[in-house]
Short mmCIF file of C-alpha atoms in Angstrom, two decimals:
data_model
loop_
_atom_site.label_atom_id
_atom_site.label_comp_id
_atom_site.label_asym_id
_atom_site.label_seq_id
_atom_site.Cartn_x
_atom_site.Cartn_y
_atom_site.Cartn_z
CA MET A 1 32.25 -66.60 -25.07
CA ASN A 2 35.87 -66.52 -24.15
CA LEU A 3 36.26 -67.20 -20.48
CA LEU A 4 39.60 -66.26 -18.73
CA THR A 5 39.90 -68.91 -15.84
CA LEU A 6 42.20 -68.22 -12.96
CA ILE A 7 42.66 -71.18 -10.62
CA GLY A 8 43.82 -70.28 -7.26
CA GLY A 9 45.10 -73.68 -6.23
CA ILE A 10 48.49 -74.16 -7.88
CA SER A 11 49.67 -77.44 -6.47
CA LYS A 12 49.44 -80.20 -9.13
CA ASN A 13 46.67 -82.17 -7.13
CA SER A 14 44.78 -78.99 -6.24
CA ALA A 15 41.15 -79.37 -5.38
CA SER A 16 40.20 -76.30 -7.47
CA LYS A 17 41.91 -77.63 -10.52
CA ARG A 18 40.06 -81.02 -10.11
CA LEU A 19 36.76 -79.12 -9.68
CA PHE A 20 37.33 -76.99 -12.74
CA GLU A 21 38.44 -79.99 -14.89
CA VAL A 22 34.89 -81.64 -14.14
CA ALA A 23 32.76 -78.53 -13.91
CA LYS A 24 33.85 -77.19 -17.25
CA ASN A 25 32.44 -80.21 -18.99
CA THR A 26 28.84 -79.03 -17.79
CA ALA A 27 29.04 -75.78 -19.66
CA ASP A 28 27.56 -75.33 -23.20
CA SER A 29 29.60 -75.21 -26.15
CA ASP A 30 29.40 -71.33 -26.25
CA PHE A 31 32.09 -71.12 -23.61
CA THR A 32 35.80 -71.37 -24.35
CA PHE A 33 37.94 -71.63 -21.23
CA ASN A 34 41.38 -70.20 -21.32
CA VAL A 35 43.33 -70.95 -18.19
CA PHE A 36 46.18 -68.66 -17.19
CA ASP A 37 48.87 -70.14 -14.94
CA ILE A 38 49.14 -67.53 -11.93
CA SER A 39 51.92 -69.46 -10.47
CA LYS A 40 54.31 -67.60 -13.09
CA LEU A 41 53.55 -64.32 -11.81
CA PRO A 42 56.22 -62.44 -9.71
CA TYR A 43 55.07 -61.04 -6.40
CA PHE A 44 53.57 -57.64 -6.83
CA SER A 45 55.88 -54.62 -6.31
CA GLN A 46 55.17 -51.01 -7.22
CA ASP A 47 59.14 -50.96 -7.83
CA ILE A 48 58.31 -52.90 -11.03
CA GLU A 49 54.66 -51.63 -11.71
CA ASP A 50 55.56 -49.25 -14.48
CA ASN A 51 57.61 -51.70 -16.45
CA PRO A 52 55.97 -55.21 -15.55
CA PRO A 53 57.59 -58.50 -16.46
CA GLN A 54 56.26 -60.34 -19.56
CA THR A 55 53.92 -62.68 -17.59
CA VAL A 56 52.14 -59.72 -16.04
CA LYS A 57 51.49 -58.23 -19.49
CA GLU A 58 50.27 -61.58 -20.71
CA LEU A 59 47.77 -61.70 -17.74
CA LYS A 60 46.66 -58.21 -18.50
CA MET A 61 46.24 -59.16 -22.34
CA SER A 62 44.24 -62.24 -21.44
CA ILE A 63 41.88 -60.17 -19.25
CA GLU A 64 41.32 -57.69 -22.11
CA LYS A 65 40.59 -60.48 -24.71
CA SER A 66 38.08 -62.14 -22.35
CA ASP A 67 34.50 -61.76 -22.12
CA ALA A 68 34.52 -62.71 -18.65
CA VAL A 69 36.64 -64.09 -15.73
CA LEU A 70 35.93 -67.29 -13.88
CA PHE A 71 37.74 -67.40 -10.63
CA VAL A 72 38.31 -70.93 -9.04
CA THR A 73 39.44 -70.59 -5.40
CA PRO A 74 40.60 -72.78 -2.66
CA GLU A 75 40.41 -71.69 0.87
CA TYR A 76 43.48 -71.21 3.16
CA ASN A 77 42.73 -70.29 6.72
CA ARG A 78 39.36 -68.99 5.80
CA ASN A 79 40.72 -66.76 3.04
CA ILE A 80 41.79 -66.71 -0.52
CA PRO A 81 45.21 -67.78 -1.28
CA GLY A 82 48.03 -65.45 -1.67
CA VAL A 83 48.96 -66.34 -5.25
CA LEU A 84 45.35 -65.64 -6.35
CA LYS A 85 45.48 -62.27 -4.44
CA ASN A 86 48.74 -61.57 -6.13
CA ALA A 87 47.21 -61.97 -9.54
CA VAL A 88 44.24 -59.79 -8.67
CA ASP A 89 46.54 -57.07 -7.37
CA TRP A 90 48.78 -57.11 -10.58
CA ALA A 91 45.61 -56.75 -12.72
CA SER A 92 44.31 -53.87 -10.68
CA ARG A 93 47.24 -51.58 -11.47
CA PRO A 94 47.83 -48.89 -12.22
CA TYR A 95 45.44 -47.54 -9.63
CA GLY A 96 42.10 -46.46 -11.28
CA ARG A 97 42.93 -48.07 -14.71
CA GLY A 98 43.10 -51.85 -13.85
CA GLN A 99 41.91 -54.35 -16.33
CA TRP A 100 39.12 -55.74 -13.92
CA ILE A 101 37.06 -52.55 -14.29
CA GLY A 102 33.77 -53.50 -15.98
CA LYS A 103 34.54 -57.07 -16.62
CA PRO A 104 31.77 -59.67 -15.67
CA ALA A 105 33.18 -62.31 -13.27
CA ALA A 106 31.95 -65.48 -11.33
CA VAL A 107 33.59 -67.36 -8.46
CA ILE A 108 33.56 -71.14 -7.67
CA GLY A 109 35.43 -73.21 -5.22
CA ALA A 110 36.11 -76.43 -3.52
CA THR A 111 37.84 -77.80 -0.67
CA ILE A 112 38.15 -81.04 1.25
CA SER A 113 36.17 -79.56 4.12
CA PRO A 114 32.29 -79.43 4.33
CA LEU A 115 32.30 -75.62 3.82
CA GLY A 116 33.99 -75.80 0.40
CA ALA A 117 35.88 -72.37 0.16
CA LEU A 118 32.58 -70.45 1.43
CA SER A 119 34.66 -68.02 3.24
CA ALA A 120 37.32 -67.43 0.47
CA GLN A 121 34.49 -66.89 -2.07
CA MET A 122 32.80 -64.20 -0.07
CA GLN A 123 36.11 -62.29 0.48
CA LEU A 124 37.07 -62.68 -3.23
CA ARG A 125 33.69 -61.55 -4.44
CA SER A 126 33.96 -58.42 -2.23
CA LEU A 127 37.33 -57.69 -3.60
CA LEU A 128 36.39 -58.08 -7.16
CA SER A 129 33.32 -55.84 -6.55
CA PHE A 130 35.65 -53.28 -5.06
CA LEU A 131 37.81 -53.40 -8.19
CA GLY A 132 34.83 -52.62 -10.55
CA MET A 133 33.98 -56.24 -11.71
CA PHE A 134 30.34 -57.15 -12.24
CA VAL A 135 30.35 -60.18 -9.92
CA MET A 136 27.64 -62.86 -10.09
CA TYR A 137 26.69 -63.71 -6.58
CA HIS A 138 23.87 -66.19 -7.41
CA PRO A 139 23.96 -69.27 -7.62
CA ASP A 140 26.68 -69.85 -4.96
CA MET A 141 29.05 -72.80 -6.00
CA TYR A 142 31.07 -74.08 -3.11
CA PHE A 143 31.64 -77.82 -2.69
CA SER A 144 33.26 -80.39 -0.65
CA LEU A 145 35.05 -82.42 -3.08
CA LYS A 146 34.39 -85.75 -1.19
CA ASP A 147 30.74 -85.26 -1.24
CA ASN A 148 30.29 -83.97 -4.82
CA ILE A 149 33.10 -85.75 -6.84
CA GLY A 150 32.88 -89.40 -6.86
CA ALA A 151 36.08 -91.92 -6.89
CA ASP A 152 35.43 -92.27 -10.54
CA GLY A 153 36.23 -88.39 -10.95
CA LYS A 154 32.99 -87.59 -12.07
CA LEU A 155 30.33 -85.05 -10.41
CA SER A 156 27.31 -86.40 -8.54
CA GLU A 157 24.14 -85.95 -10.40
CA HIS A 158 23.02 -83.25 -8.12
CA THR A 159 26.24 -81.19 -8.53
CA ARG A 160 26.40 -81.79 -12.31
CA LYS A 161 22.91 -80.21 -12.52
CA ALA A 162 24.04 -77.30 -10.20
CA PHE A 163 26.82 -76.56 -12.69
CA GLU A 164 24.70 -76.65 -15.66
CA ASN A 165 22.42 -74.21 -14.09
CA PHE A 166 25.59 -72.10 -12.95
CA PHE A 167 26.72 -71.92 -16.51
CA CYS A 168 23.56 -71.02 -17.83
CA GLU A 169 23.19 -68.11 -15.39
CA PHE A 170 26.76 -67.02 -15.90
CA LYS A 171 26.13 -66.72 -19.71
CA LYS A 172 22.99 -64.52 -19.07
CA TRP A 173 25.04 -62.59 -16.47
CA ILE A 174 27.75 -61.96 -19.06
CA LEU A 175 25.31 -61.04 -21.79
CA LYS A 176 23.69 -58.52 -19.33
CA ASN A 177 26.98 -56.96 -18.21
CA LYS A 178 29.08 -56.89 -21.47
#
């Protein structure tokens, strides 16, 4: 299964990037992860919507080629980061014919706080559902990095098992909603 992965934390030491790097190793070999760098997208503007830049075309093509989308979001001020919202907006256009429609999706997230991106994930799931994606709501995967990733950079045993279950359930979700 070809998973397009959009990581909402774009800093080089992003908690979302660290979470994804360790979590993807818990998925079975049926998954292929393709990360699209959303930091290269211009700000969405209707002025250029009809003739979008190449990076926008590449995002849309990546969505079309994928079996599903995995969103990895941080939480900024109890919300999704603007750069992730920008990517979602680009691929939702033109209105009524966006690339998200009918695509299975899942959301994970981590922060340094104890709530681990819970608010951002809830908002992102709501947005993705509105755009016509088939969003997996359970199991929830939000984590505090300090409590779930050790100094050695590895997932705690409990978290590793949770991610193994998550990817097992996501695989079922994708097959059900393709």
